[in-house]
Coordinates of C-alpha atoms (C1' of nucleotides) in Angstrom, one line a residue:
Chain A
X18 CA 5.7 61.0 72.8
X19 CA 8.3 57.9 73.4
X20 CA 5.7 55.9 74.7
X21 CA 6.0 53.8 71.0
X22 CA 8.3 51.8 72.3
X23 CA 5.3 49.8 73.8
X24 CA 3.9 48.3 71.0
X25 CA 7.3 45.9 70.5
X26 CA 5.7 44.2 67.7
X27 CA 7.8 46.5 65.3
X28 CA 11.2 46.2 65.0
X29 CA 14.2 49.0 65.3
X30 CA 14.5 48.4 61.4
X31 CA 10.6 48.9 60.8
X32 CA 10.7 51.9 63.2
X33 CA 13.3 54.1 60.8
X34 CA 11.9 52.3 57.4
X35 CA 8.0 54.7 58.1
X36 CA 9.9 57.3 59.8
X37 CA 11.9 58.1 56.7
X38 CA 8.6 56.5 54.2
X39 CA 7.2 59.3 56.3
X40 CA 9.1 62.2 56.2
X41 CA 10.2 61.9 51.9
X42 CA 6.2 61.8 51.5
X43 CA 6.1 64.7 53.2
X44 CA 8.8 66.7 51.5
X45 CA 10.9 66.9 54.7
X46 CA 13.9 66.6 52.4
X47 CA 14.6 67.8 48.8
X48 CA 14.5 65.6 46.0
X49 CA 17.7 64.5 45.0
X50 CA 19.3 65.1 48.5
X51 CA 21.3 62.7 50.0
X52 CA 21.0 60.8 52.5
X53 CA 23.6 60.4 54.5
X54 CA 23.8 57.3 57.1
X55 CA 25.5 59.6 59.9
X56 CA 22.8 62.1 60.0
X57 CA 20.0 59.7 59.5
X58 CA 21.5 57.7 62.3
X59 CA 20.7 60.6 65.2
X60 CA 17.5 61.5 63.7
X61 CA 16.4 57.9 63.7
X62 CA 17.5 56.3 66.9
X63 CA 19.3 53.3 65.2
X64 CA 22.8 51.7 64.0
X65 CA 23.7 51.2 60.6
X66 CA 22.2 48.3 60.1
X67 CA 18.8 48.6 60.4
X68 CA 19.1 51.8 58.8
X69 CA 20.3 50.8 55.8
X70 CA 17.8 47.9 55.6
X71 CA 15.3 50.6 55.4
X72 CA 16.8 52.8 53.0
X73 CA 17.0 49.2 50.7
X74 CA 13.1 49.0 51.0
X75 CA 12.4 52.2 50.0
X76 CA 14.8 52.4 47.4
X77 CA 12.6 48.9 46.3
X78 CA 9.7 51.0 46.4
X79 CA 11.2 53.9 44.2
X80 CA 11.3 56.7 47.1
X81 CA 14.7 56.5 47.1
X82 CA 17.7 55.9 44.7
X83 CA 21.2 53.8 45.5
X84 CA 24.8 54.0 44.2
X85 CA 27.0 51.4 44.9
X86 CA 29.5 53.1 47.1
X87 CA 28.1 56.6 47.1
X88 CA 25.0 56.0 49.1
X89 CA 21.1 57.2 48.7
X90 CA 19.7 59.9 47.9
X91 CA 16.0 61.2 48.0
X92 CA 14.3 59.7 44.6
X93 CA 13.8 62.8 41.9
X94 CA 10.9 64.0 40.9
X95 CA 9.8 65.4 37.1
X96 CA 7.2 66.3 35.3
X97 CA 7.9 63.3 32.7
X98 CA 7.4 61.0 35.6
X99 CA 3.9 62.8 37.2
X100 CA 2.5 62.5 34.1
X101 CA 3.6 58.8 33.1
X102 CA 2.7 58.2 36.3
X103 CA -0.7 59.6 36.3
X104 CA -1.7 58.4 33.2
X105 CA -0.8 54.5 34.1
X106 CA -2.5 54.8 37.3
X107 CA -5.9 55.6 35.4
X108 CA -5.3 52.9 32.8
X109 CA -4.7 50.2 35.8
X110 CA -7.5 51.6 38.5
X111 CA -10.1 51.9 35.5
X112 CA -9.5 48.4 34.7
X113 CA -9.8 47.4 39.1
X114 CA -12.9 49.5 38.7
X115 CA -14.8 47.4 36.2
X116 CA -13.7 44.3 37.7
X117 CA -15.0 45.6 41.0
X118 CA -18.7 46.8 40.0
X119 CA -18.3 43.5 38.2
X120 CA -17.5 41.4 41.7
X121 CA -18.6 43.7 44.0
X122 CA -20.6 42.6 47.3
X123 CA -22.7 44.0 50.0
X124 CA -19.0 44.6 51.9
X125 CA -17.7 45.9 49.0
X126 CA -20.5 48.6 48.8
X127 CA -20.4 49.2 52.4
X128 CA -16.5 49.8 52.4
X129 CA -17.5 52.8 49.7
X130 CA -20.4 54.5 51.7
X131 CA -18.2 54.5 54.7
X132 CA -15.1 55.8 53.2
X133 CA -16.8 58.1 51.2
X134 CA -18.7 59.3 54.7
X135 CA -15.1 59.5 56.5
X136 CA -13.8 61.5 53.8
X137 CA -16.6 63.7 53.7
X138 CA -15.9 64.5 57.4
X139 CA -12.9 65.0 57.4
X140 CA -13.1 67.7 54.3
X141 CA -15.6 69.9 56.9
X142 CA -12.8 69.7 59.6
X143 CA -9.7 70.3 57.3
X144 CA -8.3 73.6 56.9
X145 CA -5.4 74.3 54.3
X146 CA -3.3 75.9 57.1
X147 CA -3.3 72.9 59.3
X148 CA -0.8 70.5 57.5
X149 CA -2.2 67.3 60.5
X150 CA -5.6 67.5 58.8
X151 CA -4.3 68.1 55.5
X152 CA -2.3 65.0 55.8
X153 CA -5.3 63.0 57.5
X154 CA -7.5 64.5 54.3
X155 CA -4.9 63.1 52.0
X156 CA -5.7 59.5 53.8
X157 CA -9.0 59.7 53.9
X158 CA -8.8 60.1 50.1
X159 CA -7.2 56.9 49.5
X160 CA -8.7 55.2 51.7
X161 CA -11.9 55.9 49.2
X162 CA -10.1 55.1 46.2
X163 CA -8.9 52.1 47.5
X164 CA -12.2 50.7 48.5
X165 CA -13.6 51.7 45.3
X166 CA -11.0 48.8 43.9
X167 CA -10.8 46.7 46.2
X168 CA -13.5 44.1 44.9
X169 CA -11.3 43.7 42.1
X170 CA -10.3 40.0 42.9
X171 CA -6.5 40.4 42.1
X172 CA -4.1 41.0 44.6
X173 CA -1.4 42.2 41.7
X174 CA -3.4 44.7 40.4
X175 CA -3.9 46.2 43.7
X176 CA -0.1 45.6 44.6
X177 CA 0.6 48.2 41.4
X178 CA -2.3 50.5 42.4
X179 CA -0.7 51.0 45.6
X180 CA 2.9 51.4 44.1
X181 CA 1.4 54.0 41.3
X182 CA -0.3 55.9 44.5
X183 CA 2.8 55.9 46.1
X184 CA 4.5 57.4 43.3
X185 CA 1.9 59.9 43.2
X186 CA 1.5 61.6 46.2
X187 CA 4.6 62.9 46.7
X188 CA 3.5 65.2 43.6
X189 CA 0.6 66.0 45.7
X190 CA 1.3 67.2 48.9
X191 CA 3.4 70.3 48.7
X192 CA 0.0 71.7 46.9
X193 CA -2.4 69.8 49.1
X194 CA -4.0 73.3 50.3
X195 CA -4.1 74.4 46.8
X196 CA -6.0 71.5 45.3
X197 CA -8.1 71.0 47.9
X198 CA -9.3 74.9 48.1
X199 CA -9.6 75.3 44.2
X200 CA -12.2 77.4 43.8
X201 CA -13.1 75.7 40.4
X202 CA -13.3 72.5 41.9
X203 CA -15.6 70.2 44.2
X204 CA -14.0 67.3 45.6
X205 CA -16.8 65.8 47.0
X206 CA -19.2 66.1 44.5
X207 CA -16.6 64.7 42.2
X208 CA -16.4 61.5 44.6
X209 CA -19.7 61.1 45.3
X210 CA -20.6 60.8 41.7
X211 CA -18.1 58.2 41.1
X212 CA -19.7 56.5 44.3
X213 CA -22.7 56.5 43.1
X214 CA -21.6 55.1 39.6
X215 CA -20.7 52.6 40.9
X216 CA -22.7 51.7 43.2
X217 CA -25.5 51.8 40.5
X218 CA -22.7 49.2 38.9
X219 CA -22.8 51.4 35.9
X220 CA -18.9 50.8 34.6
X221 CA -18.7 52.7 31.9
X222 CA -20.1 55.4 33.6
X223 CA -17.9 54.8 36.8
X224 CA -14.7 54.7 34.9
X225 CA -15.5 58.2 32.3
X226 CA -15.6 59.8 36.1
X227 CA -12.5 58.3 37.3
X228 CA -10.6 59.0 34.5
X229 CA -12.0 62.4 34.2
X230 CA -11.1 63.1 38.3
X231 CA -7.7 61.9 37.1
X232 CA -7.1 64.1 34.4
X233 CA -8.3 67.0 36.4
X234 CA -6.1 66.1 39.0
X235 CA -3.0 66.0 36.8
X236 CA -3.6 68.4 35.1
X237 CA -3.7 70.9 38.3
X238 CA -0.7 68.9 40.0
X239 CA 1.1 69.2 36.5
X240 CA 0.6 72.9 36.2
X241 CA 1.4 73.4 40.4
X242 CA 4.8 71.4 39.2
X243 CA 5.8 73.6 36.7
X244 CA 5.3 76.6 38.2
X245 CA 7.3 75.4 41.3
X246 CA 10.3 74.7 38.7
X247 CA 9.7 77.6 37.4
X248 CA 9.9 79.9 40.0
X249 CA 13.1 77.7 41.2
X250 CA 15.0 78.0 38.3
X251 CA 13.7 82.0 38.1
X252 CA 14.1 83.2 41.8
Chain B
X9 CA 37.5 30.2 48.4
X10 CA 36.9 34.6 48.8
X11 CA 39.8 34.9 46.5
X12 CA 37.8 36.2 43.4
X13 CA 37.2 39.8 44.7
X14 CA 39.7 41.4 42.1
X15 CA 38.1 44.7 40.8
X16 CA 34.7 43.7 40.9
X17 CA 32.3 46.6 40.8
X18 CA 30.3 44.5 42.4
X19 CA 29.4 45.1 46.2
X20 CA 29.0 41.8 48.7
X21 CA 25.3 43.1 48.7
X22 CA 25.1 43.2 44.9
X23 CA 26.2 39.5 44.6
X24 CA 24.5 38.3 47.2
X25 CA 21.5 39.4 45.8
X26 CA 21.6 38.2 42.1
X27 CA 23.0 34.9 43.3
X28 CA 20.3 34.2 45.2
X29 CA 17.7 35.6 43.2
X30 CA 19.2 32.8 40.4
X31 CA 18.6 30.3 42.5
X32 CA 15.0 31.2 43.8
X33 CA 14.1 31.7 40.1
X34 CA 15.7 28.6 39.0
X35 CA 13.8 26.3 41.7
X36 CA 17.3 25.8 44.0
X37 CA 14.6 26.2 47.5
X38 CA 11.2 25.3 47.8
X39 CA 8.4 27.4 48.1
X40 CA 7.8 28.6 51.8
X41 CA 11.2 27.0 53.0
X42 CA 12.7 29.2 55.6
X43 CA 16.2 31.2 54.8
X44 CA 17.9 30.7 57.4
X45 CA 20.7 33.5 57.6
X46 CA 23.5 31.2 58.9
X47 CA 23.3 28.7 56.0
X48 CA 22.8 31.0 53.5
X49 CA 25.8 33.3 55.2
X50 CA 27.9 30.3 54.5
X51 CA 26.4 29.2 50.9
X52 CA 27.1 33.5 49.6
X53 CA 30.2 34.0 51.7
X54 CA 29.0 37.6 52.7
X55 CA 28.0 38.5 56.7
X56 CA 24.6 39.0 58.2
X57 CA 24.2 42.6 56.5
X58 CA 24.6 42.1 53.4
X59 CA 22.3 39.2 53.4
X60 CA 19.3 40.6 55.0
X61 CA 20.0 43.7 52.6
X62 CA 19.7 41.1 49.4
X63 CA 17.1 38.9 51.2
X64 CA 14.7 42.3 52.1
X65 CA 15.3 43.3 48.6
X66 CA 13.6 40.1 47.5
X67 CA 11.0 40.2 49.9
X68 CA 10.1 43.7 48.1
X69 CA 10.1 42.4 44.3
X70 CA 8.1 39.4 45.9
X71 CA 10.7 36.6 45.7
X72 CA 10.5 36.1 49.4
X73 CA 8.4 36.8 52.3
X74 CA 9.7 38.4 55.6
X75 CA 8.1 38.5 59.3
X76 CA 9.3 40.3 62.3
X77 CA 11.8 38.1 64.4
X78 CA 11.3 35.2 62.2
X79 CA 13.2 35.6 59.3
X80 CA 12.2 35.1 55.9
X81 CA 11.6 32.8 53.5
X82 CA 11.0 31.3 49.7
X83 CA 7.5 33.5 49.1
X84 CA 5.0 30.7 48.1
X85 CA 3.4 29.9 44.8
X86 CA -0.1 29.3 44.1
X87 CA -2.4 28.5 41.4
X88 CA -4.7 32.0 42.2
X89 CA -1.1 34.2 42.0
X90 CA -0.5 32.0 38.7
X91 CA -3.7 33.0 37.1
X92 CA -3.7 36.5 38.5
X93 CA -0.5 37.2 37.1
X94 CA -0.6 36.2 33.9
X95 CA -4.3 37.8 33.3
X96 CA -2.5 41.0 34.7
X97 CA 0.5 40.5 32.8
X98 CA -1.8 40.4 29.6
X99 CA -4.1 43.7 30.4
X100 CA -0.4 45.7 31.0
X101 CA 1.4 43.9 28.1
X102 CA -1.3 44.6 25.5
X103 CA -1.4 48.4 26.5
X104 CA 2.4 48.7 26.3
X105 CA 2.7 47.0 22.9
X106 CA -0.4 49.2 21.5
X107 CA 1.2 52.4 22.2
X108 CA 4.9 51.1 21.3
X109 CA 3.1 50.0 17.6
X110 CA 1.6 53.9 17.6
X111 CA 5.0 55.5 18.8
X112 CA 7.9 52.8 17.6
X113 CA 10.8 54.3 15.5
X114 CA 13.5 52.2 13.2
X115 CA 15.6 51.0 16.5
X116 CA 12.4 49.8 18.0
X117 CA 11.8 47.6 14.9
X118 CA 15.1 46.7 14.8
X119 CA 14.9 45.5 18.6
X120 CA 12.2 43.5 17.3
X121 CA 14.0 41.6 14.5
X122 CA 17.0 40.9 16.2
X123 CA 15.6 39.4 19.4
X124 CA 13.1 37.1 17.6
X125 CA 15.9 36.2 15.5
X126 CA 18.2 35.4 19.0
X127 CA 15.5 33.4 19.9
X128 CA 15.2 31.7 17.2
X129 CA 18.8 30.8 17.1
X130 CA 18.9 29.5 21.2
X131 CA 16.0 27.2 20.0
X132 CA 17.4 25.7 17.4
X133 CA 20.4 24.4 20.0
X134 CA 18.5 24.4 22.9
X135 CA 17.9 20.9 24.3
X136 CA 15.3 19.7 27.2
X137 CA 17.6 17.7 28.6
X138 CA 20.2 20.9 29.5
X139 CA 19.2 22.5 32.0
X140 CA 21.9 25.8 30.8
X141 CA 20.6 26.0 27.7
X142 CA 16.7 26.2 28.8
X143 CA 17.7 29.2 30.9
X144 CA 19.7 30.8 28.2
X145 CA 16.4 30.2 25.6
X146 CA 14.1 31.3 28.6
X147 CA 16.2 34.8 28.7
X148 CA 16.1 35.3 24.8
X149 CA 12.1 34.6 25.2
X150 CA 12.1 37.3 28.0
X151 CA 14.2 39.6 25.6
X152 CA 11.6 39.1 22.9
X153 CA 8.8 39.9 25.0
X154 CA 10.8 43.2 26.3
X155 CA 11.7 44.4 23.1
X156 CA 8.3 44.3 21.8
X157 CA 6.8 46.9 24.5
X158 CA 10.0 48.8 24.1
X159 CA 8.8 52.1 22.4
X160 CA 5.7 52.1 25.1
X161 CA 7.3 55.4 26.3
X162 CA 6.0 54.5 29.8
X163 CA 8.7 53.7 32.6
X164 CA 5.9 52.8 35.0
X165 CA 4.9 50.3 32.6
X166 CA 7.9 49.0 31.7
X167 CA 8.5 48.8 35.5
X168 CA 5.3 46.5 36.0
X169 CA 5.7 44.4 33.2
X170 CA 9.4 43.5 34.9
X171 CA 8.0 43.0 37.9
X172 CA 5.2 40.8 36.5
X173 CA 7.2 38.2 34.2
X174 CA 9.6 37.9 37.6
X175 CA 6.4 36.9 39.5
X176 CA 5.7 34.4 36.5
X177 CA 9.1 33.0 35.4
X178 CA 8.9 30.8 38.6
X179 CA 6.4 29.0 37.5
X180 CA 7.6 28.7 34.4
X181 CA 11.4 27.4 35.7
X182 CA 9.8 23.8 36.6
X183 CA 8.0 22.8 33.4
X184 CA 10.0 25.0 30.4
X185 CA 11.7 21.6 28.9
X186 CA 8.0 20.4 28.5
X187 CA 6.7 23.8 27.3
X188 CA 9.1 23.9 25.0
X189 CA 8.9 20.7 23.2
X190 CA 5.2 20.9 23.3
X191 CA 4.2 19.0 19.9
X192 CA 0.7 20.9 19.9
X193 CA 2.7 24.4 19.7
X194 CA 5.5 25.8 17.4
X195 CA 6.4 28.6 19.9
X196 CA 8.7 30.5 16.9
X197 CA 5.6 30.5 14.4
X198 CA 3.7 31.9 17.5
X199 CA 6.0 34.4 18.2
X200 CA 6.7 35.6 14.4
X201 CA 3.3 36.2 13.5
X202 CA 3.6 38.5 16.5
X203 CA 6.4 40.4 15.4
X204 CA 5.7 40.6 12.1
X205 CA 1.6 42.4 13.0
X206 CA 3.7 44.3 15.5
X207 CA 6.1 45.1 12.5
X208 CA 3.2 46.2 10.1
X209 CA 1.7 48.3 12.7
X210 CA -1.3 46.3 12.8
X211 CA -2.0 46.8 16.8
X212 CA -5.7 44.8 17.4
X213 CA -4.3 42.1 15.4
X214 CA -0.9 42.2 17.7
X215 CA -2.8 42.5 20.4
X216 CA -4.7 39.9 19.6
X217 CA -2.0 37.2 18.7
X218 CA -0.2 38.1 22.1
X219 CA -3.0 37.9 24.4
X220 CA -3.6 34.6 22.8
X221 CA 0.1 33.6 23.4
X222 CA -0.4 34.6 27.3
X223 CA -3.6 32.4 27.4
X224 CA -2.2 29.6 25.9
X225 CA 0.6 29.8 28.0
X226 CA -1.6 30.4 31.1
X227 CA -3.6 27.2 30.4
X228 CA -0.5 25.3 30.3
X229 CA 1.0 26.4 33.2
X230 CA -1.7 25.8 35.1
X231 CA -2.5 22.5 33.7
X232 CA 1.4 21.3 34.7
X233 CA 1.0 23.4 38.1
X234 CA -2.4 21.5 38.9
X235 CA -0.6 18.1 38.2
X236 CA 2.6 19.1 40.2
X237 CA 0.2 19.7 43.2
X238 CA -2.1 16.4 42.4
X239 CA 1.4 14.6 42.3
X240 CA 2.6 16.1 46.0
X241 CA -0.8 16.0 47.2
X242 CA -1.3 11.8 46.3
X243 CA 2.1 10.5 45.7
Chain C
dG22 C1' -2.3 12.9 82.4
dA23 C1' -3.0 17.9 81.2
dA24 C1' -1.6 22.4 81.9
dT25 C1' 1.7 25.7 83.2
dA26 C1' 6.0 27.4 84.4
dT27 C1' 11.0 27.3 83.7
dA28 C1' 15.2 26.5 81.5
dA29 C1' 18.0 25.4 77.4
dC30 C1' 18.5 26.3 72.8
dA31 C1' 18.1 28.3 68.1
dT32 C1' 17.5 32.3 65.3
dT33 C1' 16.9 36.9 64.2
dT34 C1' 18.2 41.6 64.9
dT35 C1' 21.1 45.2 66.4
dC36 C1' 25.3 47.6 67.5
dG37 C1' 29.8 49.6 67.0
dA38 C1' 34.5 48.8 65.4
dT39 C1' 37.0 48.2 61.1
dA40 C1' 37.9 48.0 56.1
dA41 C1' 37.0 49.8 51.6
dT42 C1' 36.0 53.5 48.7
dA43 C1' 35.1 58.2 47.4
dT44 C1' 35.9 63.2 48.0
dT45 C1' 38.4 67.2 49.3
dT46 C1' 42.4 69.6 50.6
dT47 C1' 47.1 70.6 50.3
dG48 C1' 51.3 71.7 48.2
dA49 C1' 54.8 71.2 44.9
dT50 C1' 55.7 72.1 40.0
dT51 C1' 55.2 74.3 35.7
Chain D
dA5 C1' 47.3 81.0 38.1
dA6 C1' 46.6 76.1 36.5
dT7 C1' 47.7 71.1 37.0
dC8 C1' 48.5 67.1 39.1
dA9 C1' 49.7 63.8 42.9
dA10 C1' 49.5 62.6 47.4
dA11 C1' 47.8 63.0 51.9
dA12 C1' 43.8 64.0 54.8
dT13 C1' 39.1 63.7 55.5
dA14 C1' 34.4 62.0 55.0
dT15 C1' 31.3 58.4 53.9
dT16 C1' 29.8 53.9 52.8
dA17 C1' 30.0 48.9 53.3
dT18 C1' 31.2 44.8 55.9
dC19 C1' 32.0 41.9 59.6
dG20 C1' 31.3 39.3 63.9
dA21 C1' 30.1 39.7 68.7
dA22 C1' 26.3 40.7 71.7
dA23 C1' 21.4 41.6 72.7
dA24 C1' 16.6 40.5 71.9
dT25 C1' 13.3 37.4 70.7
dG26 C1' 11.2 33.2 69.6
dT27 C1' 11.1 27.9 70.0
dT28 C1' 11.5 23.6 72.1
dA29 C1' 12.4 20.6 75.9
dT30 C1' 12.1 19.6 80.7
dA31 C1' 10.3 19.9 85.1
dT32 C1' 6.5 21.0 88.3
dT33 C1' 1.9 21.3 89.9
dC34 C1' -2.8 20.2 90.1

DNA sequence: GAATATAACATTTTCGATAATATTTTGATT
DNA sequence: AATCAAAATATTATCGAAAATGTTATATTC
């Protein structure tokens, strides 16, 4: 697959900064691990430089953490945080939401259906051994969310939506099979009712759904978390 | 001049950074003027690293905007950002100081007193005329505001709301002498009735005083930002 | 004269060597 | 064995030259 050097629009410095962006949302490394410039170096292909220019970014975006002196390190990850987290993202997106069914347009309506239909699809082909359309399912669910909000009309609230996201999904994937196959649970009808919500540009309707997906979420990713800790401080 | 590294626990990087992130804030470049690396290699005394380290740092709080291969610059500043950020600066601020009023212990409070009473004391010797002593009453204003949504017990919120006055206080930087001496606004009365509703745990009313701060401040803003652009636009 | 190619220049981006700092190991002393 | 200092090692942080890329000026063609 090195046929990306091609598209020479992105620099060496862009290359390693969604390699790495990447492979931490992933879990490729523990949390707390460090990262050191040496290794990083080989995997990524690039000098110092570049490297740590990426490293700065995502330590901007709070994937990673920096000490003067004693490098970076993978950015933790606690329950506190999932849950502040979680809870801040529903206060903010609730509030994009209203604005949106308030502004909303024909494109904004259209940008709902057709993520909505996407994400649909791609929840008949995903299966929770197959980590490619796990990840690709994870996608398609933002890329709903995001479209949901994105009639908004300010570019700050989505700038912190995004960041909160970020934050979030970390939390997510190591249990993306899990959540996804809960018995108990049904994604899509969950999403199409807030579609429809808003479509019908009932907000308060719209937002007691999101909030409720939310909690629902959390509270599953909370409960994955904790067993996870447990079971590493146990085994 | 380099002498002045002594045991500074401060990296190139580090200094690099605040020293230009001073200067943005305090108006030193104008909006969309390129960065050129050389100069500013020669104004920070630091190499090409540890510049595009400080300077990518920026560009991810917002201070500055980069594009591939052609460097970065002063990120721009518009009357739609101005607006948008301080409407989104009230919907965050008003949550935070809700749920610091529900959860705030004695050190909160005293937070409260002692800021507002630091304030106070940089405004009584604050003049318009010094430039020093408008930045020193601008950072007791911006302690005030801090201490207030100090119990929220949400880092992601405290997080945005940091982010948010940074994306404001430029706007501020050019007009705070006038803001300041307003005669149709006593500023310390403003902020007291604040502190003292915060105090007595009286959230809608706290709310309501600070969300009528922001707007007032909003309007004024924009007013002096509309007449700054009328100005470069005619004269 | 307008459009296109070519060369000269300016600027950003990257690399690898070097300096600065932290961490670990070693060995002498108690 | 435990403690400490000093040397050895590992790692980060910085610099400045070199490569890559973008921009402007000049020449050439139609």
């Amino acid at each position: 697959m090195g046929k990306a050097l091609s598209k020479s629009t992105k620099s060496r410095g862009e290359q390693a900064y969604s390699l790495l962006r990447h492979e931490i949302i992933r879990g490729a490394f523990a949390p707390e691990q460090p990262l050191r410039l040496a290794q990083l170096q080989e995997r990524c292909g690039v000098g110092f430089s570049p490297l740590r220019e990426a490293l700065t970014r995502l330590a901007a975006e709070g994937l990673v953490t920096s000490e003067a002196m004693r490098g970076f390190r993978v950015a933790p990850l606690s329950l506190d945080d999932l849950r502040d987290t979680m809870e801040t993202r529903t206060y903010v997106e609730t509030e994009a939401l209203r604005r949106s069914i308030e502004r909303g347009d024909d494109d904004w309506e259209g940008r709902i259906v057709s993520s909505l239909h996407a994400l649909g699809r791609q929840n008949e082909r995903s299966h929770p051994d197959d980590p490619d359309s796990l990840a690709a399912l994870e996608d398609r669910h933002r890329d709903f969310h995001v479209a949901l909000i994105s009639a908004s009309g300010s570019r700050r609230l989505e700038q912190i939506i995004d960041n909160l996201y970020l934050g979030s999904v970390r939390y997510r994937m190591p249990s993306l099979g899990n959540l996804s196959s809960n018995p108990a649970r049904d994604l899509m009808i969950e999403h199409g009712a807030i579609s429809d919500a808003a479509l019908a540009r009932d907000a308060p309707h719209a937002v007691e759904l999101l909030t409720a997906h939310y909690s629902l979420t959390a509270e599953l990713l909370i409960q994955a978390h904790s067993d996870r800790l447990g079971r590493a401080a146990n085994g």
